[in-house]
Coordinates of C-alpha atoms and ligand atoms in Angstrom, one line a residue:
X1 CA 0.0 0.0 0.0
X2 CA 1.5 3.6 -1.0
X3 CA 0.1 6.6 0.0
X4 CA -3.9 7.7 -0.8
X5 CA -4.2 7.6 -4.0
X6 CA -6.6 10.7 -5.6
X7 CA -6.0 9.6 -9.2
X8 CA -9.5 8.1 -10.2
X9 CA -10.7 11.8 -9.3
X10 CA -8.8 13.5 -12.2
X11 CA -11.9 14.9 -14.0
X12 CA -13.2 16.6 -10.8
X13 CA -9.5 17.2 -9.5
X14 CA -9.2 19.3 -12.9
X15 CA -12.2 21.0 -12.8
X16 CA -11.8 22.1 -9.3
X17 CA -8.2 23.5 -10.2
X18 CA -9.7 25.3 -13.4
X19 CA -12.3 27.2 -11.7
X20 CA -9.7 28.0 -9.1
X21 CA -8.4 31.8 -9.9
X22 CA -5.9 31.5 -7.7
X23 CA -4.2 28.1 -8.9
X24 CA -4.6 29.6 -12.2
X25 CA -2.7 32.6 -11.8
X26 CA 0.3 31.0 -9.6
X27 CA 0.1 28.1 -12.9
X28 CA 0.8 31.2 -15.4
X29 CA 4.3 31.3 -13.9
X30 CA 4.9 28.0 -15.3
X31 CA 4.3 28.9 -18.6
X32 CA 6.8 31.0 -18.8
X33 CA 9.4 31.0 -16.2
X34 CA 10.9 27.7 -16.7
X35 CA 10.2 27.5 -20.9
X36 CA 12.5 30.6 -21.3
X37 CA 15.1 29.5 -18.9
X38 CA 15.4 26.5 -20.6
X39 CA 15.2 27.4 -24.0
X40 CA 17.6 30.4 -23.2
X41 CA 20.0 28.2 -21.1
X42 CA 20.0 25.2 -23.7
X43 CA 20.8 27.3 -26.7
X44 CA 23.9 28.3 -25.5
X45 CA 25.6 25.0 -25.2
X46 CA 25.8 23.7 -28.5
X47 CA 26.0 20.1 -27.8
X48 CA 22.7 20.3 -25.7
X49 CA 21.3 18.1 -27.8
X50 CA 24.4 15.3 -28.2
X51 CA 24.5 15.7 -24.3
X52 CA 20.5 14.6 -24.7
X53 CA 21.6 11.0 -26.2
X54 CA 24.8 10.2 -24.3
X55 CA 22.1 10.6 -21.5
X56 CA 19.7 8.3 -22.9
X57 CA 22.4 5.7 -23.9
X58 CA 24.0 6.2 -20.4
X59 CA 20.7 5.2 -18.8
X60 CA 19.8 3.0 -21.4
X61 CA 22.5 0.9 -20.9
X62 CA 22.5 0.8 -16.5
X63 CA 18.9 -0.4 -17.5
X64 CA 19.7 -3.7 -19.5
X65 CA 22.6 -4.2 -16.7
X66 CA 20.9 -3.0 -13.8
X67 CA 21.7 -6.1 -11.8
X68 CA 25.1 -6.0 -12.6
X69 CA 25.2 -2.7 -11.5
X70 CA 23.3 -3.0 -8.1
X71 CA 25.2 -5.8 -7.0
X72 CA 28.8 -3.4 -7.9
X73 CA 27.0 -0.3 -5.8
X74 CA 25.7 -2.4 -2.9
X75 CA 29.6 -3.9 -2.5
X76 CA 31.0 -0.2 -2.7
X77 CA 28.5 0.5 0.0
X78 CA 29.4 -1.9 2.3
X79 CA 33.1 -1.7 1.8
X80 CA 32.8 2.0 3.0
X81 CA 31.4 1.5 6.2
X82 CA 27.7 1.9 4.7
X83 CA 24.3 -0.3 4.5
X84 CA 22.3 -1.1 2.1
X85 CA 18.5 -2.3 2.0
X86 CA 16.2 -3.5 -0.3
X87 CA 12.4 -3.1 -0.1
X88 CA 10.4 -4.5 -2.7
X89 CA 7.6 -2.6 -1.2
X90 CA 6.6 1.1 -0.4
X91 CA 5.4 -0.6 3.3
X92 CA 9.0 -2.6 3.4
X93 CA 10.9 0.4 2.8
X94 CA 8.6 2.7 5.6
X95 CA 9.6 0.0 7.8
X96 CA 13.2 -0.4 7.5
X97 CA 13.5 3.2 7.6
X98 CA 11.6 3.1 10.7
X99 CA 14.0 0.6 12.7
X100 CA 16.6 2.8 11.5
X101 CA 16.0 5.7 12.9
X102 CA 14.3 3.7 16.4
X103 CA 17.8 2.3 16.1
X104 CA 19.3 5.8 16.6
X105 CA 16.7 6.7 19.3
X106 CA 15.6 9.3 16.8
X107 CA 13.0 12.0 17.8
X108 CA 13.5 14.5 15.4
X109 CA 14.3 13.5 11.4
X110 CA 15.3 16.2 9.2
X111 CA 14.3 15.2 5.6
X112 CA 15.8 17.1 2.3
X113 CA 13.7 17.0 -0.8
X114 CA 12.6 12.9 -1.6
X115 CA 10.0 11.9 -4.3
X116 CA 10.6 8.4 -2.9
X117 CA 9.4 9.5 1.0
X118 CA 6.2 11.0 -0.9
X119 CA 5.6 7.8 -2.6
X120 CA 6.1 5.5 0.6
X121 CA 3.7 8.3 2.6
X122 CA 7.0 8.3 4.7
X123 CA 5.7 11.3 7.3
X124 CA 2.8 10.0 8.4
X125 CA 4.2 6.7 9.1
X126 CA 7.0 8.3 11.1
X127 CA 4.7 10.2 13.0
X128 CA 2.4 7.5 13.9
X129 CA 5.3 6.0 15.8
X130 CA 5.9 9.5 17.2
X131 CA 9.3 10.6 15.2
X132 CA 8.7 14.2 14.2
X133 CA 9.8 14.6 10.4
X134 CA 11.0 17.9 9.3
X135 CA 10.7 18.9 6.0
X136 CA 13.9 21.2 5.0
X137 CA 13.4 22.1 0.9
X138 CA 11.6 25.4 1.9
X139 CA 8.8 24.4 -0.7
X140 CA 8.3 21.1 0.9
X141 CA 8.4 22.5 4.3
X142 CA 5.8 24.8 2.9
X143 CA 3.3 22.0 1.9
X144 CA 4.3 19.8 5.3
X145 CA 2.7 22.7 6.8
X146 CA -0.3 23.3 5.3
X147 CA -0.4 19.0 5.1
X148 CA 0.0 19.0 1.0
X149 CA 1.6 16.9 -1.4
X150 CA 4.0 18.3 -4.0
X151 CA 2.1 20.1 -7.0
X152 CA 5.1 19.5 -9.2
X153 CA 8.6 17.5 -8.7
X154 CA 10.9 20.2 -8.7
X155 CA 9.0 23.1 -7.4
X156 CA 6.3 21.0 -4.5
X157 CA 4.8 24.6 -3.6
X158 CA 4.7 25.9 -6.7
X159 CA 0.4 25.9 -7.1
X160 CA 0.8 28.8 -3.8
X161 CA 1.6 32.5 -3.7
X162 CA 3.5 34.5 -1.1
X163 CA 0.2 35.8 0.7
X164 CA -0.6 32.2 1.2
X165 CA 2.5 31.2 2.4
X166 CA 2.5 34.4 4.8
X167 CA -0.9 32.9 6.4
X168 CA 1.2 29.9 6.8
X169 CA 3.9 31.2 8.8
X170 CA 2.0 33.4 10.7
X171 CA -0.2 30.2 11.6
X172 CA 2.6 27.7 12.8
X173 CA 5.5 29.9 14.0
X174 CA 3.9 31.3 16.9
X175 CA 6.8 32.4 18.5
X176 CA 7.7 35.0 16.3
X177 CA 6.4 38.9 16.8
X178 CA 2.5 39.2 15.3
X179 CA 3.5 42.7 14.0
X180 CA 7.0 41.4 12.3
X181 CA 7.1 42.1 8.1
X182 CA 6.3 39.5 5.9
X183 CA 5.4 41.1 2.9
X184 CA 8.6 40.3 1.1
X185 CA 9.5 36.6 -0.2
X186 CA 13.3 37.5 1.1
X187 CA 11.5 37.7 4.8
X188 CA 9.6 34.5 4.4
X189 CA 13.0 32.9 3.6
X190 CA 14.8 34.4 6.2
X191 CA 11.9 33.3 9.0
X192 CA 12.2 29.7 7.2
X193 CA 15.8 29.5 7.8
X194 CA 15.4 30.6 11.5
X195 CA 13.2 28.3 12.4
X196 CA 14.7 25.3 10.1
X197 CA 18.3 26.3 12.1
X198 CA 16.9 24.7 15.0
X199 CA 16.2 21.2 13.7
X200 CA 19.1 20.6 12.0
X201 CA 20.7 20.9 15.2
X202 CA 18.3 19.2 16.4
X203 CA 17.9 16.3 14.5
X204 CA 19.0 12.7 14.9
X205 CA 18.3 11.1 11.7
X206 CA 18.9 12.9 8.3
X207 CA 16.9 11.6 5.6
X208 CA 17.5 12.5 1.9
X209 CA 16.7 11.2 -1.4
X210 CA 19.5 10.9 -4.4
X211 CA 19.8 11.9 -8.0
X212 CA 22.2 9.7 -9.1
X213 CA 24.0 6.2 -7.5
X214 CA 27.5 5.6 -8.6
X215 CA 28.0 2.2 -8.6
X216 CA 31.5 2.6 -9.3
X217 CA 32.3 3.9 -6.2
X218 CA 28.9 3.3 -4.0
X219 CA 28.2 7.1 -3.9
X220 CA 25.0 8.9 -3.4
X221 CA 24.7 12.5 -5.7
X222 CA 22.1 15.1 -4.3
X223 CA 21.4 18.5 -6.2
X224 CA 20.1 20.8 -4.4
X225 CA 19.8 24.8 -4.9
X226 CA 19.6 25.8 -1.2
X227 CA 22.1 23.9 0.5
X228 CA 19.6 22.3 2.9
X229 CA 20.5 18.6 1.5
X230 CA 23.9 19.0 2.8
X231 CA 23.1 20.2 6.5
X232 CA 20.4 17.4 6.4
X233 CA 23.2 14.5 6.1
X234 CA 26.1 15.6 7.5
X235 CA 24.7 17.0 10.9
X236 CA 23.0 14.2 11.9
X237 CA 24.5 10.8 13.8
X238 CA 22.7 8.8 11.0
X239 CA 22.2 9.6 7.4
X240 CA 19.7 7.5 5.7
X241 CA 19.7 7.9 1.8
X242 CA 15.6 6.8 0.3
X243 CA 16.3 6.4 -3.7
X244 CA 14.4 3.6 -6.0
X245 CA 16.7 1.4 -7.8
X246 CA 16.8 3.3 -11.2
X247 CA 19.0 5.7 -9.7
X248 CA 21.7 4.0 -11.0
X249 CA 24.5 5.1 -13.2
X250 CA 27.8 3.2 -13.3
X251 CA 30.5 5.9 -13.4
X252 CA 31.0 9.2 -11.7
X253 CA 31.9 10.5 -15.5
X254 CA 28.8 9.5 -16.5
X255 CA 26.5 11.1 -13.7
X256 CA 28.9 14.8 -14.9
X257 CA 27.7 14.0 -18.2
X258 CA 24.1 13.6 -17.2
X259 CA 24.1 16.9 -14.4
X260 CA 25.1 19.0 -17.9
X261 CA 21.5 18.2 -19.0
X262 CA 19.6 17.9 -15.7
X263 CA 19.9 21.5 -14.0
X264 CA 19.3 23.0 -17.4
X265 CA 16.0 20.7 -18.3
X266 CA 14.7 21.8 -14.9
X267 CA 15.3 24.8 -13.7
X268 CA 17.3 26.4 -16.6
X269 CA 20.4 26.7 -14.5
X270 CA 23.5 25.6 -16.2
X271 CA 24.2 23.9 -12.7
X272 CA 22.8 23.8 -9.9
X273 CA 23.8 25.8 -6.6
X274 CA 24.9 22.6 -4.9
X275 CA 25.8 19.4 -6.2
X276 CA 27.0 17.0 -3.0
X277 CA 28.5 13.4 -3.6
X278 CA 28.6 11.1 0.0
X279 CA 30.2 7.8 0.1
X280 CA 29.5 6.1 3.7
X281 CA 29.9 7.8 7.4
X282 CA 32.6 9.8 8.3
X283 CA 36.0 8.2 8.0
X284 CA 39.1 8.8 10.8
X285 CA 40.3 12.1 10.1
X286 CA 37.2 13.1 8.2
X287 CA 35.6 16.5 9.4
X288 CA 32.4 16.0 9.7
X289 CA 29.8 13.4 8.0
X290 CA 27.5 11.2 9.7
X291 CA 28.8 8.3 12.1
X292 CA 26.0 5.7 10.3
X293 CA 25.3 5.2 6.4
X294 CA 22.4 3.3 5.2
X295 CA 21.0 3.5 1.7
X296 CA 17.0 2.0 1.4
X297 CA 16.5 1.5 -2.3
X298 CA 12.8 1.0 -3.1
X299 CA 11.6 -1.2 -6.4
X300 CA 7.9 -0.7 -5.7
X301 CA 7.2 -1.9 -9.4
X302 CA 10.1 -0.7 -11.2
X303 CA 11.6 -4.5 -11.9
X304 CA 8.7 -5.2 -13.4
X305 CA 8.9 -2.3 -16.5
X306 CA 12.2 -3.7 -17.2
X307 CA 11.7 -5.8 -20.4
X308 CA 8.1 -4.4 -21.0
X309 CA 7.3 -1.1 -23.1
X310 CA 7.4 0.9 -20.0
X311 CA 11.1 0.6 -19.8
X312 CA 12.2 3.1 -21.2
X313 CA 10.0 5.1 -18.4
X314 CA 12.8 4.3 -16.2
X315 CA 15.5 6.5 -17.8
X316 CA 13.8 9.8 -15.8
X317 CA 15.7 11.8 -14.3
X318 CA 13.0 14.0 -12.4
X319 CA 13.7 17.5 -14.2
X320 CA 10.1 18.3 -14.5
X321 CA 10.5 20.2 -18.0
X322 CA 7.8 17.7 -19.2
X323 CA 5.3 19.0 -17.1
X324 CA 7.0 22.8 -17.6
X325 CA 5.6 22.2 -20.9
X326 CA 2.7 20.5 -20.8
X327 CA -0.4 22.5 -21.6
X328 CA -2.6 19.8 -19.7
X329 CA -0.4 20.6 -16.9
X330 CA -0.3 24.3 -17.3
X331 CA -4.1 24.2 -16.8
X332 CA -4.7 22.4 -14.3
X333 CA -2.2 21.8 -12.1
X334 CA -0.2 18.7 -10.1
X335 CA -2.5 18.1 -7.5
X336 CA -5.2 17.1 -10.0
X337 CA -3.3 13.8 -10.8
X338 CA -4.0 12.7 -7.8
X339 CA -0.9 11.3 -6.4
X340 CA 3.1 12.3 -6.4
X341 CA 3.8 12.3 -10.1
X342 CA 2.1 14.7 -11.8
X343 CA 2.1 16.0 -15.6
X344 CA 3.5 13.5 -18.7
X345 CA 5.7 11.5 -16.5
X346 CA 3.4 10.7 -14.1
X347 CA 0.6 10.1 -16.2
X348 CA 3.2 7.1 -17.8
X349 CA 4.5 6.2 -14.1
X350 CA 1.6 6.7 -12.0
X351 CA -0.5 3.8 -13.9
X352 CA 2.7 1.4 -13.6
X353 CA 3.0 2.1 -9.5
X354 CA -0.8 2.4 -8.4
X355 CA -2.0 0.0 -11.3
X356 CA -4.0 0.9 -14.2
X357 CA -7.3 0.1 -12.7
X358 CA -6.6 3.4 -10.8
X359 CA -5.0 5.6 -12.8
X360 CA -4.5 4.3 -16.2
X361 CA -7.5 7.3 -17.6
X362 CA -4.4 9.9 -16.9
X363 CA -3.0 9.3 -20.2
X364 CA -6.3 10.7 -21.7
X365 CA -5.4 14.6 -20.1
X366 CA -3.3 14.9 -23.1
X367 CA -3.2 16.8 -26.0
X368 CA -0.7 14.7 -27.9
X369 CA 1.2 17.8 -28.7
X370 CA 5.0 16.1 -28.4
X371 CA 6.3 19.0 -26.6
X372 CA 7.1 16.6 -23.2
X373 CA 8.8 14.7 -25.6
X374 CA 10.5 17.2 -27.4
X375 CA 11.8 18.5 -24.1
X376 CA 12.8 15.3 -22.2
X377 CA 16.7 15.1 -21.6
X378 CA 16.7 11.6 -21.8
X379 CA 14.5 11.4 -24.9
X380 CA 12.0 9.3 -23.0
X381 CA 8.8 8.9 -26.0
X382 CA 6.1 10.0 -23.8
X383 CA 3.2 10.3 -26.0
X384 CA 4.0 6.6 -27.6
X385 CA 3.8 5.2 -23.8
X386 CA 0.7 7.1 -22.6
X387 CA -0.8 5.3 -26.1
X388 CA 0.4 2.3 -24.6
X389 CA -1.6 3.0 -21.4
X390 CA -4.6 3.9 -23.1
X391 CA -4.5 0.8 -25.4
X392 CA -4.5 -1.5 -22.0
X393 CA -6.9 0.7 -20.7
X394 CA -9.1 -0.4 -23.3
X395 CA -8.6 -3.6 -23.3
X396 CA -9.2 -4.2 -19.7
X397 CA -12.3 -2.4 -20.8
X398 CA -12.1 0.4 -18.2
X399 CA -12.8 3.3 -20.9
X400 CA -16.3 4.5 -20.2
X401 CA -18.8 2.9 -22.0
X402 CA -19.6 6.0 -24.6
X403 CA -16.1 6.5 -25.7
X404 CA -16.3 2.8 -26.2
X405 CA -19.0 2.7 -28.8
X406 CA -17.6 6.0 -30.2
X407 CA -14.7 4.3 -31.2
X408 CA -16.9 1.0 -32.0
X409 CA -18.7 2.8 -34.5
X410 CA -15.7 5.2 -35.9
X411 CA -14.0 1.6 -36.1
X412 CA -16.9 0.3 -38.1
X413 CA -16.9 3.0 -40.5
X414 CA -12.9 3.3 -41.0
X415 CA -13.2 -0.3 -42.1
X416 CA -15.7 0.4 -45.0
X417 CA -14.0 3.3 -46.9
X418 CA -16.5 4.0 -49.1
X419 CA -19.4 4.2 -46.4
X420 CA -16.8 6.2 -44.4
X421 CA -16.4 8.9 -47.2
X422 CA -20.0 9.1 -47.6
X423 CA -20.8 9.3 -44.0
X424 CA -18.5 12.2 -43.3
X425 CA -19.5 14.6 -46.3
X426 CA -23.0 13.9 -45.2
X427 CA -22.2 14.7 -41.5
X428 CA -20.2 17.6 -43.1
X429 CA -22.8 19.4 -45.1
X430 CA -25.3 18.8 -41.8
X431 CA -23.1 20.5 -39.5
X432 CA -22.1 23.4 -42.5
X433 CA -25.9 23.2 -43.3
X434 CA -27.0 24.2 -39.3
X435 CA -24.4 26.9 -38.6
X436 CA -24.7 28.4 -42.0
X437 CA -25.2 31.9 -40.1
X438 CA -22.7 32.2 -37.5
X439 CA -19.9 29.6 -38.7
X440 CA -20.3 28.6 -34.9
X441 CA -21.8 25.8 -33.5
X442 CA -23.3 26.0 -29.7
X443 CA -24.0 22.3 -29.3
X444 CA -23.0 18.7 -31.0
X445 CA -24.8 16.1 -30.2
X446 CA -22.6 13.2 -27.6
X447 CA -20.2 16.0 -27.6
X448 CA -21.3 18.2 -24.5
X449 CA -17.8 18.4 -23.2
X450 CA -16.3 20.5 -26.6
X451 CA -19.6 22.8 -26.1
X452 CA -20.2 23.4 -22.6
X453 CA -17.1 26.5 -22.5
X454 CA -17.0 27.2 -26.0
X455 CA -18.1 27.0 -29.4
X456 CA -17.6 24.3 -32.1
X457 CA -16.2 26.0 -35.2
X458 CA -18.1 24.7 -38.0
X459 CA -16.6 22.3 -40.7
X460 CA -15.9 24.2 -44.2
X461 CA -15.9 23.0 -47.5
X462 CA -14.6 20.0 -48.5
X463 CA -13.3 16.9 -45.9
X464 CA -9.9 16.2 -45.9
X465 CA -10.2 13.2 -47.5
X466 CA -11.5 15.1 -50.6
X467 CA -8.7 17.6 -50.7
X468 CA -6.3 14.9 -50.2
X469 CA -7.7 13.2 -53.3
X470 CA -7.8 16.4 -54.9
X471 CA -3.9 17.6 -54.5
X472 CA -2.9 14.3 -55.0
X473 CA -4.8 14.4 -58.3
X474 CA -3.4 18.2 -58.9
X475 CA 0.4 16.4 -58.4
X476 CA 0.0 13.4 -60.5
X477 CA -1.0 15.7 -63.7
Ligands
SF4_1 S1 10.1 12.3 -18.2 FE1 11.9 13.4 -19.0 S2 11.2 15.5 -18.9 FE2 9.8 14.5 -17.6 S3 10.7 14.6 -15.5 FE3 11.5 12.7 -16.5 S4 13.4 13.2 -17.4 FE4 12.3 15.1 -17.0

């Protein structure tokens, strides 16, 4: 069991967030922000796009190895002083964390930014048995207080605005002067620092996630923009690394090679503020770093993609710029998906974790434009899988029963060419025939959802399948 899972919701998730003016506007900095960035940041490295398929080969070829390689990390591990667990499950991996950190007598966890601790519903299961878990990414420590999940993978509190955050603050950090200024975002960070100070101090377990795994040398590689992932795992007695297994990358040249296309994919940065690489506790002579290493590395269904189309799923790196430039996305938001993956990538991934029974209509929020594709720095076809997803989701005849005998009757006709021609002129010249005066139509018949916010721009002259016959005909003269 992972945590709640909103996804069957999607239609009412999205129409909630599109009537929401608020959502909307703090979505419109989507739309821009990151697209320039990128575009800005990638144009200036001329072999952006070569970078783009040394990725894809790199993870490409950890994938058809990944055994191999997991066997070569966990042996590095070790042979630093570290540990190394496998859960097959989310509930195996909540659970070793947990004897972990009872093993360290913890009270207080600090946790930098994890995809992996969303997916296991890590928090709550950490406070049920009375461990405090501190959020330190200031946007998830945003959403931990307002008791949120991430709205986007590289930017959790992205769906709020400053005001809202300000009502935050003021809520939970009741030790601060009521009349102290908040109106500036530079005060909000300054009060989130104060009070984050504390519990890194404080803390006896440090918990983050990882961007990369070297198996080469058994290294974890965090990137990070505000620094907290470092104070989260060196400060601590025990640092506790929460990755799934296709993390992996063999070589420390390889993971440089993959960072040059990561920071500037996501946040159009050609690096990011902080890249930090920990191999096991803190050896003799060593400064600082923790006195206890473990690494928890989570399957929770990702074995079972390799070898199936859905490989190839497994190359993500978790930049986001899918969803930066999805318009699905744009309009509605992360939370409408319903659980921790939101936009392109997780309507591929989110079917293959929660099962397709539960999520596998996500696919459908697309517009099939390519641009997640066109974007993705490891190449990863994400159109051709959704497609995949909604071909099983009609075979396991979950589609609802009207798009079914849509596409029973479309079929019907596409298979008699003739009686397809006719039919469509006909329907044609009906719809041309009814909206002769305004061009517009106000309603179609069993198509209520194009209508019901706009009008239906009427068909005009000929059907493509004339004209087609026609410019062919014009060519071969
Ligand atoms: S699917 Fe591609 S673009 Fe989307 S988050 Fe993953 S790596 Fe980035």
């Amino acid at each position: 069991m992972t945590v709640h899972v909103n996804s069957p919701y999607f239609k009412e998730n999205a129409s909630r967030a599109l009537a929401d003016p608020q959502l909307q506007r703090a979505l419109a900095n989507v739309k821009t922000g990151f697209i320039e960035k990128r575009a800005a940041v990638a144009a200036r490295l001329p072999e952006f796009e070569d970078l783009r398929d040394a990725a894809r080969d790199i993870k490409n070829h950890t994938l058809q190895h990944l055994d191999l390689y997991l066997e070569a990390y966990e042996e590095k591990v070790r042979a630093s002083g570290g540990h190394v667990h496998f859960a097959r499950t989310a509930e195996e991996a909540r659970n070793i964390v947990l004897e972990i950190c009872r093993a360290a007598g913890a009270r207080t966890v600090t946790k930098g930014k994890s995809m992996i601790a969303e997916e296991i519903g890590l928090n709550s299961h950490l406070e049920a048995h009375h461990i405090t878990p501190v959020e330190t990414d200031l946007g998830e420590y945003i959403i931990q207080l307002r008791n949120e999940m991430p709205s986007h993978i590289i930017a959790p509190a992205v769906h709020l605005n400053a005001t809202q955050v300000e009502q935050d603050f003021r809520r939970v950090h009741t030790n601060f002067a009521p009349e102290r200024d908040l109106s500036e975002p530079v005060k909000l960070l300054g009060e989130a620092r104060a009070v984050l100070r504390d519990r890194f101090l404080a803390a006896d377990v440090g918990i983050t996630g990882a961007n990369f795994l070297i198996a080469d040398t058994g290294t974890s590689v965090i990137v990070t923009n505000e620094g907290n992932g470092d104070l989260t795992q060196i400060l601590p007695k025990t640092h506790i690394v929460l990755a799934s297994i296709e993390k992996l990358v063999p070589t420390l040249e390889d993971v440089s090679q993959i960072l040059r296309v990561l920071a500037r994919s996501a946040t159009g940065q050609e690096l990011s503020v902080y890249t930090t690489f920990s191999t096991g506790p803190r050896r003799p002579g060593d400064l600082d770093g923790p006195e206890n290493y473990h690494v928890v590395l989570l399957d929770g269904g990702r074995s079972a993609m390799l070898g199936t189309s859905f490989q190839d799923m497994l190359r993500c790196i978790r930049c986001g710029a899918c969803m930066n430039h999805c318009p699905v996305y744009h309009a509605v938001g992360g939370h409408a998906y319903g659980w921790v993956y939101p936009g392109p990538m997780g309507a591929v991934l989110t079917p293959t974790l929660v099962g397709v029974d539960k999520a596998g209509h996500l696919p459908n929020a697309s517009t099939f434009c390519g641009r997640c594709e066109s974007v993705c720095p490891v190449r990863i076809p994400l159109p051709k899988l959704m497609r995949h997803w909604r071909e099983r989701e009609f075979e396991r005849h979950l589609t609802p029963a009207t798009v079914r005998s849509g596409l029973a009757l479309w079929s019907f006709f596409a298979r008699r060419p003739r009686l397809y021609r006719l039919a469509t002129a006909a329907a044609m010249r009906g719809l041309a025939l009814v909206s002769r005066e305004s061009g517009r139509l106000r309603r179609l018949p069993f198509a209520a959802g194009w209508t019901k916010c706009r009008d239906f721009p009427a068909p005009q002259g000929a059907t493509f399948q004339e004209r087609w016959r026609r410019e062919r005909g014009r060519k071969g003269r």
